Amino acid sequence: MRAKRCVRTWLGLLLGMTVTVLGALTPSALARTTATAAPAPPGTAEPPGPDPTVPAVARTWPVGLRPLVVRGWEPPATAYGRGHRGVDLAAAPGTAVRAVAPGRVSFAGRVAGRGVVSVELSSTGTPPLRTTYGPVRASVKKGDDVLTGEVLGTVEPGTTHCPTSCLHWGLLRGRTYLDPLSLLPPWLLRRGPSRLLPVTEGRTAARP
């Protein structure tokens, strides 16, 4: 009987201490001790980033042999956040802009007052990868088939996108922006002599 009374006494003391502590907490403090992580707002997009499945199909840079990257890939934190959806390559006005891989021109025209050329790359999945180049004075038209190294146009002068003249090079799959440098194999990314495929190599059919 004495043992049972001791157990009941200890249980009573413990319950009383618990009530006292909870009573001392303010409503806001009590909420903090019991709150769980709030779910993400509905419709919030995951930040875009490089796609590890992007094949390194490029065999040349869009301009020059190993152009200076004036500004690199800076994916935004959200779908509509600030960032840099591509890379800027130093290029003087009039510099030839070349297709980095074979494909078909999906757009050649003007967007917001500057010339833009887009090329859907062959054999890169569904939807296909799409490279964009601007500002470019296009020498191709929508529907043209192009090969690696084929000239798409020339860099337009007078752009304010960079402190100095440059080419903005972008990459998308559907509406998702990706890092265009991921198209380049290691031997093209390394500094030093670069190899270029002849523009006419492998050409078997004329443009439609």
Coordinates of N, CA and C in Angstrom, one line a residue:
M1 N 0.8 -1.2 0.0 CA 0.0 0.0 0.0 C 0.9 1.3 0.0
R2 N 2.0 1.2 0.8 CA 2.8 2.4 0.9 C 3.5 2.6 -0.5
A3 N 3.9 1.5 -1.2 CA 4.5 1.7 -2.5 C 3.5 2.3 -3.5
K4 N 2.2 1.9 -3.5 CA 1.2 2.5 -4.4 C 1.0 4.0 -4.1
R5 N 1.0 4.3 -2.8 CA 0.8 5.7 -2.4 C 2.0 6.6 -2.9
C6 N 3.3 6.0 -2.9 CA 4.4 6.7 -3.4 C 4.3 7.0 -4.9
V7 N 3.9 6.0 -5.6 CA 3.8 6.1 -7.1 C 2.8 7.2 -7.4
R8 N 1.6 7.1 -6.7 CA 0.6 8.1 -7.0 C 1.1 9.5 -6.6
T9 N 1.9 9.6 -5.6 CA 2.4 10.9 -5.2 C 3.3 11.5 -6.3
W10 N 4.2 10.6 -6.8 CA 5.2 11.1 -7.8 C 4.4 11.5 -9.1
L11 N 3.4 10.7 -9.4 CA 2.7 11.0 -10.6 C 1.9 12.3 -10.5
G12 N 1.4 12.6 -9.3 CA 0.7 13.9 -9.1 C 1.7 15.0 -9.2
L13 N 2.9 14.9 -8.6 CA 3.9 15.9 -8.7 C 4.3 16.2 -10.1
L14 N 4.5 15.1 -10.9 CA 4.9 15.3 -12.3 C 3.8 16.0 -13.1
L15 N 2.6 15.6 -12.9 CA 1.5 16.3 -13.6 C 1.4 17.7 -13.3
G16 N 1.5 18.0 -12.0 CA 1.5 19.4 -11.5 C 2.5 20.3 -12.1
M17 N 3.8 19.7 -12.3 CA 4.9 20.5 -12.9 C 4.6 20.7 -14.3
T18 N 4.0 19.7 -15.0 CA 3.7 19.9 -16.5 C 2.7 21.0 -16.7
V19 N 1.7 21.0 -15.9 CA 0.6 22.0 -16.0 C 1.2 23.4 -15.7
T20 N 2.1 23.5 -14.7 CA 2.7 24.8 -14.4 C 3.5 25.3 -15.5
V21 N 4.3 24.5 -16.2 CA 5.2 24.9 -17.3 C 4.4 25.4 -18.4
L22 N 3.3 24.6 -18.8 CA 2.5 24.9 -19.9 C 1.7 26.2 -19.7
G23 N 1.3 26.4 -18.4 CA 0.6 27.6 -18.1 C 1.5 28.9 -18.2
A24 N 2.8 28.7 -18.0 CA 3.7 29.8 -18.0 C 4.0 30.2 -19.5
L25 N 3.8 29.4 -20.4 CA 4.1 29.7 -21.8 C 3.0 30.7 -22.4
T26 N 3.5 31.7 -23.2 CA 2.6 32.6 -23.8 C 2.0 31.9 -25.0
P27 N 0.9 32.3 -25.5 CA 0.3 31.7 -26.7 C 1.2 31.6 -27.9
S28 N 2.0 32.7 -28.1 CA 2.9 32.6 -29.3 C 4.1 31.6 -29.0
A29 N 4.6 31.5 -27.8 CA 5.6 30.6 -27.5 C 5.1 29.1 -27.7
L30 N 3.8 28.9 -27.2 CA 3.2 27.6 -27.3 C 3.0 27.2 -28.8
A31 N 2.7 28.2 -29.6 CA 2.5 28.0 -31.0 C 3.8 27.6 -31.7
R32 N 4.9 28.2 -31.2 CA 6.2 27.9 -31.8 C 6.7 26.5 -31.4
T33 N 6.3 26.0 -30.2 CA 6.7 24.7 -29.8 C 5.9 23.6 -30.5
T34 N 4.8 23.9 -31.1 CA 3.9 22.9 -31.7 C 3.8 23.1 -33.2
A35 N 4.4 24.2 -33.7 CA 4.2 24.4 -35.2 C 5.0 23.5 -36.0
T36 N 4.5 23.2 -37.2 CA 5.2 22.4 -38.2 C 5.6 23.2 -39.4
A37 N 6.5 22.8 -40.2 CA 6.9 23.5 -41.3 C 5.8 23.8 -42.3
A38 N 5.6 25.1 -42.7 CA 4.5 25.4 -43.6 C 4.8 24.9 -45.0
P39 N 3.8 24.4 -45.6 CA 4.0 23.8 -47.0 C 4.3 24.9 -48.0
A40 N 5.0 24.6 -49.1 CA 5.3 25.6 -50.1 C 4.0 26.1 -50.7
P41 N 4.0 27.4 -51.1 CA 2.8 27.9 -51.7 C 2.5 27.2 -53.0
P42 N 1.2 26.9 -53.3 CA 0.8 26.2 -54.5 C 1.3 26.9 -55.7
G43 N 1.8 26.2 -56.7 CA 2.2 26.8 -58.0 C 3.6 27.3 -58.0
T44 N 4.3 27.2 -56.9 CA 5.7 27.6 -56.8 C 6.6 26.7 -57.7
A45 N 7.3 27.3 -58.6 CA 8.1 26.5 -59.6 C 9.5 26.2 -58.9
E46 N 10.0 25.0 -59.3 CA 11.4 24.7 -58.9 C 12.3 25.6 -59.7
P47 N 13.4 26.1 -59.0 CA 14.3 26.9 -59.8 C 15.0 26.1 -60.9
P48 N 15.1 26.7 -62.1 CA 15.7 26.0 -63.2 C 17.2 25.8 -63.0
G49 N 17.7 24.9 -63.6 CA 19.2 24.6 -63.5 C 19.6 23.7 -64.6
P50 N 21.0 23.5 -64.6 CA 21.5 22.6 -65.6 C 20.9 21.2 -65.6
D51 N 20.5 20.7 -66.8 CA 20.0 19.3 -66.9 C 21.1 18.3 -67.1
P52 N 21.3 17.4 -66.1 CA 22.4 16.4 -66.3 C 22.2 15.5 -67.5
T53 N 21.1 15.5 -68.1 CA 20.9 14.6 -69.3 C 21.2 15.4 -70.6
V54 N 21.6 16.6 -70.5 CA 22.0 17.4 -71.7 C 23.2 16.7 -72.4
P55 N 23.1 16.3 -73.6 CA 24.2 15.6 -74.3 C 25.2 16.7 -74.8
A56 N 26.5 16.4 -74.7 CA 27.5 17.3 -75.1 C 27.7 17.2 -76.7
V57 N 26.7 17.7 -77.4 CA 26.7 17.5 -78.9 C 27.4 18.6 -79.6
A58 N 27.7 19.7 -79.0 CA 28.4 20.8 -79.7 C 29.8 20.4 -80.2
R59 N 30.1 20.9 -81.3 CA 31.5 20.7 -81.8 C 32.2 22.0 -82.2
T60 N 31.6 23.1 -81.8 CA 32.2 24.4 -82.0 C 31.6 25.4 -81.1
W61 N 32.3 26.5 -80.8 CA 31.6 27.6 -80.1 C 30.8 28.4 -81.1
P62 N 29.8 29.1 -80.7 CA 29.0 29.9 -81.6 C 29.8 31.0 -82.3
V63 N 30.8 31.6 -81.6 CA 31.6 32.6 -82.1 C 33.1 32.3 -81.8
G64 N 34.0 32.6 -82.7 CA 35.4 32.5 -82.4 C 35.9 31.1 -82.1
L65 N 37.1 31.0 -81.7 CA 37.7 29.7 -81.3 C 37.5 29.3 -79.9
R66 N 37.8 30.3 -79.0 CA 37.6 30.1 -77.5 C 37.2 31.5 -77.0
P67 N 36.0 32.0 -77.2 CA 35.6 33.3 -76.8 C 35.6 33.5 -75.3
L68 N 35.9 34.8 -74.9 CA 35.8 35.1 -73.5 C 34.3 35.1 -73.1
V69 N 34.1 34.5 -71.9 CA 32.7 34.5 -71.3 C 32.6 35.7 -70.5
V70 N 31.9 36.7 -71.0 CA 31.7 38.0 -70.3 C 30.8 37.8 -69.1
R71 N 29.8 37.0 -69.2 CA 28.9 36.7 -68.1 C 28.4 35.3 -68.2
G72 N 28.4 34.5 -67.1 CA 28.1 33.1 -67.2 C 26.6 32.9 -66.9
W73 N 26.3 31.6 -66.8 CA 25.0 31.1 -66.5 C 24.7 31.4 -65.0
E74 N 23.5 32.1 -64.7 CA 23.1 32.4 -63.4 C 21.6 32.1 -63.3
P75 N 21.3 30.8 -63.0 CA 19.9 30.4 -62.9 C 19.1 31.2 -61.8
P76 N 17.9 31.7 -62.1 CA 17.2 32.4 -61.0 C 16.7 31.4 -60.0
A77 N 16.4 32.0 -58.8 CA 15.9 31.2 -57.7 C 14.5 30.7 -57.9
T78 N 13.7 31.4 -58.7 CA 12.4 31.0 -59.0 C 12.1 31.2 -60.5
A79 N 11.0 30.6 -61.0 CA 10.8 30.7 -62.4 C 10.7 32.1 -63.0
Y80 N 10.3 33.1 -62.1 CA 10.2 34.5 -62.6 C 11.2 35.4 -61.9
G81 N 12.2 34.8 -61.2 CA 13.2 35.6 -60.5 C 14.2 36.2 -61.4
R82 N 15.1 37.0 -60.8 CA 16.1 37.6 -61.6 C 17.3 36.6 -61.8
G83 N 18.0 36.7 -62.9 CA 19.1 35.8 -63.2 C 19.6 36.0 -64.5
H84 N 20.4 35.1 -65.0 CA 21.0 35.3 -66.4 C 20.8 33.9 -67.1
R85 N 19.8 33.9 -68.0 CA 19.4 32.6 -68.6 C 20.2 32.3 -69.9
G86 N 21.5 32.2 -69.7 CA 22.3 31.9 -70.8 C 23.7 32.4 -70.5
V87 N 24.6 32.5 -71.5 CA 25.9 33.0 -71.3 C 26.2 34.1 -72.3
D88 N 27.0 35.1 -72.0 CA 27.4 36.1 -72.9 C 28.8 35.9 -73.3
L89 N 29.1 35.9 -74.7 CA 30.4 35.7 -75.2 C 30.8 36.9 -75.9
A90 N 32.1 37.3 -75.6 CA 32.6 38.5 -76.3 C 32.7 38.3 -77.8
A91 N 32.2 39.2 -78.6 CA 32.2 39.1 -80.0 C 32.0 40.5 -80.6
A92 N 32.8 40.9 -81.5 CA 32.7 42.2 -82.2 C 31.5 42.2 -83.2
P93 N 31.0 43.4 -83.4 CA 29.9 43.4 -84.5 C 30.4 42.9 -85.8
G94 N 29.6 42.1 -86.5 CA 30.0 41.6 -87.7 C 30.6 40.2 -87.6
T95 N 30.9 39.7 -86.4 CA 31.4 38.4 -86.2 C 30.4 37.3 -86.6
A96 N 30.9 36.3 -87.4 CA 30.0 35.2 -87.8 C 29.5 34.4 -86.6
V97 N 28.2 34.1 -86.6 CA 27.6 33.3 -85.6 C 27.3 32.0 -86.2
R98 N 27.8 30.9 -85.6 CA 27.7 29.5 -86.2 C 26.8 28.6 -85.3
A99 N 26.2 27.6 -86.0 CA 25.4 26.6 -85.2 C 26.4 25.7 -84.5
V100 N 26.1 25.4 -83.2 CA 27.1 24.6 -82.5 C 26.9 23.1 -82.7
A101 N 25.7 22.8 -83.3 CA 25.4 21.4 -83.6 C 24.3 21.3 -84.7
P102 N 24.2 20.2 -85.3 CA 23.2 20.2 -86.4 C 21.7 20.3 -85.9
G103 N 20.9 20.9 -86.7 CA 19.5 21.0 -86.3 C 18.7 21.8 -87.4
R104 N 17.6 22.3 -87.0 CA 16.7 23.0 -87.9 C 16.3 24.4 -87.3
V105 N 16.4 25.4 -88.1 CA 16.0 26.8 -87.6 C 14.6 26.8 -87.2
S106 N 14.3 27.1 -86.0 CA 12.9 27.2 -85.5 C 12.4 28.7 -85.5
F107 N 13.3 29.6 -85.5 CA 12.9 31.0 -85.5 C 14.1 31.9 -86.0
A108 N 13.8 32.8 -86.8 CA 14.8 33.8 -87.3 C 14.0 35.1 -87.5
G109 N 14.2 36.0 -86.6 CA 13.5 37.3 -86.7 C 13.9 38.2 -85.6
R110 N 13.0 39.2 -85.3 CA 13.3 40.2 -84.3 C 12.4 40.0 -83.0
V111 N 13.1 40.2 -81.9 CA 12.4 40.1 -80.6 C 12.8 41.3 -79.8
A112 N 11.9 42.2 -79.4 CA 12.2 43.4 -78.6 C 13.3 44.2 -79.3
G113 N 13.2 44.3 -80.6 CA 14.1 45.2 -81.4 C 15.4 44.6 -81.7
R114 N 15.7 43.3 -81.4 CA 17.0 42.8 -81.7 C 16.8 41.4 -82.5
G115 N 17.7 41.1 -83.3 CA 17.6 39.9 -84.1 C 18.0 38.7 -83.3
V116 N 17.2 37.6 -83.4 CA 17.3 36.4 -82.7 C 17.2 35.2 -83.7
V117 N 18.0 34.2 -83.5 CA 17.9 33.0 -84.2 C 17.9 31.8 -83.2
S118 N 16.9 30.9 -83.5 CA 16.8 29.7 -82.6 C 16.9 28.5 -83.5
V119 N 17.7 27.5 -83.0 CA 17.9 26.2 -83.7 C 17.5 25.0 -82.8
E120 N 16.6 24.2 -83.3 CA 16.2 23.0 -82.6 C 17.3 21.9 -82.9
L121 N 18.0 21.4 -82.0 CA 19.1 20.4 -82.2 C 18.6 19.0 -82.5
S122 N 19.1 18.4 -83.5 CA 18.7 17.0 -83.9 C 19.1 16.0 -82.8
S123 N 18.2 15.0 -82.7 CA 18.5 13.8 -81.8 C 18.8 14.2 -80.4
T124 N 18.0 15.1 -79.8 CA 18.3 15.5 -78.4 C 17.1 15.3 -77.6
G125 N 16.2 14.4 -77.9 CA 15.0 14.1 -77.1 C 13.8 14.8 -77.4
T126 N 12.8 14.6 -76.6 CA 11.5 15.3 -76.7 C 11.0 15.9 -75.4
P127 N 10.8 17.3 -75.5 CA 11.0 18.2 -76.6 C 12.5 18.3 -76.9
P128 N 12.9 18.7 -78.1 CA 14.3 18.8 -78.4 C 14.9 20.0 -77.7
L129 N 16.3 19.9 -77.5 CA 17.0 21.1 -77.0 C 17.0 22.2 -78.1
R130 N 16.9 23.4 -77.6 CA 16.8 24.5 -78.6 C 17.9 25.6 -78.1
T131 N 18.7 25.9 -79.1 CA 19.7 27.0 -78.8 C 19.2 28.3 -79.4
T132 N 19.5 29.4 -78.7 CA 19.2 30.7 -79.1 C 20.4 31.6 -79.2
Y133 N 20.4 32.5 -80.2 CA 21.5 33.4 -80.4 C 21.0 34.8 -80.6
G134 N 21.6 35.8 -80.0 CA 21.2 37.2 -80.2 C 22.2 38.2 -79.6
P135 N 22.3 39.4 -80.1 CA 21.6 39.9 -81.3 C 22.3 39.5 -82.6
V136 N 21.6 38.9 -83.5 CA 22.1 38.4 -84.7 C 21.3 38.9 -85.9
R137 N 22.1 39.4 -86.9 CA 21.5 39.7 -88.2 C 21.5 38.4 -89.0
A138 N 20.3 37.8 -89.1 CA 20.2 36.4 -89.6 C 20.4 36.3 -91.1
S139 N 21.1 35.2 -91.5 CA 21.3 34.9 -92.9 C 20.6 33.5 -93.2
V140 N 19.8 33.0 -92.2 CA 19.0 31.8 -92.4 C 17.5 32.2 -92.2
K141 N 16.7 31.3 -92.5 CA 15.2 31.5 -92.3 C 14.6 30.3 -91.6
K142 N 13.4 30.4 -91.0 CA 12.8 29.3 -90.3 C 12.6 28.2 -91.3
G143 N 12.9 27.0 -90.7 CA 12.8 25.8 -91.5 C 14.1 25.3 -92.2
D144 N 15.1 26.1 -92.2 CA 16.4 25.7 -92.8 C 17.0 24.7 -91.9
D145 N 17.6 23.7 -92.6 CA 18.4 22.7 -91.9 C 19.9 23.2 -91.9
V146 N 20.5 23.1 -90.7 CA 21.9 23.6 -90.6 C 22.8 22.5 -90.0
L147 N 24.0 22.6 -90.4 CA 25.0 21.6 -89.8 C 26.0 22.3 -88.9
T148 N 26.7 21.5 -88.1 CA 27.7 22.1 -87.2 C 28.6 23.1 -87.9
G149 N 28.8 24.3 -87.3 CA 29.7 25.3 -87.9 C 29.1 26.1 -89.0
E150 N 27.8 25.8 -89.4 CA 27.2 26.6 -90.5 C 26.8 28.0 -89.9
V151 N 27.1 29.0 -90.8 CA 26.8 30.4 -90.4 C 25.3 30.7 -90.3
L152 N 24.9 31.2 -89.2 CA 23.5 31.6 -89.0 C 23.2 33.1 -89.3
G153 N 24.3 33.9 -89.2 CA 24.2 35.3 -89.3 C 25.4 35.9 -88.7
T154 N 25.3 37.2 -88.4 CA 26.5 38.0 -87.8 C 26.0 38.8 -86.6
V155 N 26.9 39.0 -85.7 CA 26.5 39.8 -84.5 C 26.1 41.2 -84.9
E156 N 25.0 41.6 -84.4 CA 24.5 43.0 -84.7 C 25.2 44.0 -83.8
P157 N 25.4 45.2 -84.3 CA 26.0 46.2 -83.4 C 24.9 46.9 -82.6
G158 N 25.4 47.7 -81.6 CA 24.4 48.6 -80.9 C 23.6 48.0 -79.8
T159 N 24.0 46.8 -79.4 CA 23.2 46.2 -78.3 C 23.7 46.7 -76.9
T160 N 22.7 46.8 -76.0 CA 23.0 47.3 -74.6 C 23.0 46.1 -73.6
H161 N 23.0 44.9 -74.1 CA 22.9 43.7 -73.2 C 24.2 43.6 -72.5
C162 N 25.4 43.9 -73.1 CA 26.7 43.8 -72.4 C 27.4 45.1 -72.4
P163 N 28.3 45.3 -71.5 CA 29.1 46.6 -71.5 C 29.8 46.8 -72.8
T164 N 30.3 45.7 -73.4 CA 30.9 45.7 -74.8 C 30.1 44.8 -75.7
S165 N 30.5 44.8 -76.9 CA 29.7 43.9 -77.9 C 29.8 42.4 -77.5
C166 N 28.7 41.7 -77.6 CA 28.7 40.3 -77.2 C 27.6 39.6 -77.9
L167 N 27.7 38.3 -77.8 CA 26.6 37.4 -78.2 C 26.0 36.7 -77.0
H168 N 24.7 36.8 -76.9 CA 24.0 36.0 -75.8 C 23.6 34.7 -76.4
W169 N 24.0 33.6 -75.7 CA 23.8 32.2 -76.2 C 23.0 31.5 -75.1
G170 N 21.8 31.1 -75.5 CA 20.9 30.4 -74.6 C 20.6 29.0 -75.0
L171 N 20.0 28.2 -74.0 CA 19.7 26.8 -74.3 C 18.4 26.5 -73.5
L172 N 17.4 25.9 -74.2 CA 16.2 25.5 -73.5 C 15.8 24.1 -73.9
R173 N 15.0 23.5 -73.0 CA 14.3 22.3 -73.4 C 12.8 22.6 -73.0
G174 N 12.0 22.7 -74.0 CA 10.6 23.2 -73.7 C 10.7 24.7 -73.3
R175 N 10.2 25.0 -72.1 CA 10.3 26.3 -71.5 C 11.4 26.4 -70.4
T176 N 12.1 25.4 -70.2 CA 13.1 25.3 -69.1 C 14.5 25.8 -69.7
Y177 N 15.0 26.8 -69.0 CA 16.3 27.3 -69.4 C 17.4 26.4 -68.8
L178 N 18.5 26.2 -69.6 CA 19.6 25.3 -69.2 C 20.9 26.1 -69.5
D179 N 22.0 25.5 -68.9 CA 23.3 26.1 -69.2 C 23.8 25.7 -70.5
P180 N 24.0 26.6 -71.5 CA 24.4 26.2 -72.8 C 25.8 25.6 -72.8
L181 N 26.7 26.0 -71.8 CA 28.0 25.4 -71.8 C 28.0 23.9 -71.6
S182 N 26.9 23.4 -71.1 CA 26.8 21.9 -70.9 C 26.8 21.2 -72.3
L183 N 26.5 21.9 -73.4 CA 26.6 21.3 -74.7 C 28.0 21.0 -75.2
L184 N 29.0 21.7 -74.6 CA 30.3 21.6 -75.0 C 31.1 20.5 -74.4
P185 N 31.7 19.6 -75.1 CA 32.6 18.6 -74.6 C 33.8 19.1 -73.9
P186 N 34.4 18.4 -73.0 CA 35.6 18.9 -72.2 C 36.7 19.5 -73.1
W187 N 37.0 18.9 -74.3 CA 38.1 19.4 -75.1 C 37.8 20.8 -75.7
L188 N 36.5 21.1 -75.8 CA 36.2 22.5 -76.2 C 36.2 23.5 -75.1
L189 N 35.9 23.0 -73.8 CA 35.9 23.9 -72.7 C 37.3 24.2 -72.2
R190 N 38.2 23.3 -72.4 CA 39.6 23.5 -72.0 C 40.2 24.7 -72.7
R191 N 41.1 25.4 -72.0 CA 41.9 26.5 -72.7 C 42.9 25.9 -73.6
G192 N 43.4 26.6 -74.6 CA 44.4 26.1 -75.5 C 43.8 25.9 -76.9
P193 N 44.5 25.3 -77.8 CA 44.1 25.2 -79.1 C 42.8 24.4 -79.2
S194 N 41.8 24.9 -80.0 CA 40.5 24.3 -80.2 C 40.5 23.7 -81.6
R195 N 39.7 22.6 -81.7 CA 39.5 22.0 -83.0 C 38.1 22.4 -83.6
L196 N 38.1 22.7 -84.8 CA 36.8 23.1 -85.5 C 36.6 22.1 -86.6
L197 N 35.4 21.6 -86.8 CA 35.0 20.8 -87.9 C 34.8 21.6 -89.1
P198 N 35.3 21.2 -90.3 CA 35.0 22.0 -91.5 C 33.5 22.2 -91.7
V199 N 33.1 23.4 -92.1 CA 31.7 23.7 -92.3 C 31.0 22.7 -93.2
T200 N 31.7 22.2 -94.2 CA 31.0 21.4 -95.2 C 31.1 19.9 -94.9
E201 N 31.8 19.5 -93.8 CA 32.0 18.1 -93.5 C 30.6 17.5 -93.2
G202 N 30.4 16.3 -93.8 CA 29.2 15.6 -93.5 C 27.9 16.1 -94.2
R203 N 28.0 17.1 -95.0 CA 26.8 17.7 -95.7 C 26.4 16.7 -96.8
T204 N 25.2 16.2 -96.7 CA 24.7 15.3 -97.8 C 23.5 15.8 -98.5
A205 N 22.9 16.8 -98.0 CA 21.7 17.3 -98.7 C 21.6 18.8 -98.7
A206 N 21.1 19.3 -99.7 CA 21.0 20.8 -99.8 C 19.8 21.2 -99.0
R207 N 19.7 22.5 -98.7 CA 18.6 23.1 -98.0 C 17.3 22.9 -98.8
P208 N 16.2 22.8 -98.1 CA 14.9 22.7 -98.9 C 14.6 24.1 -99.5

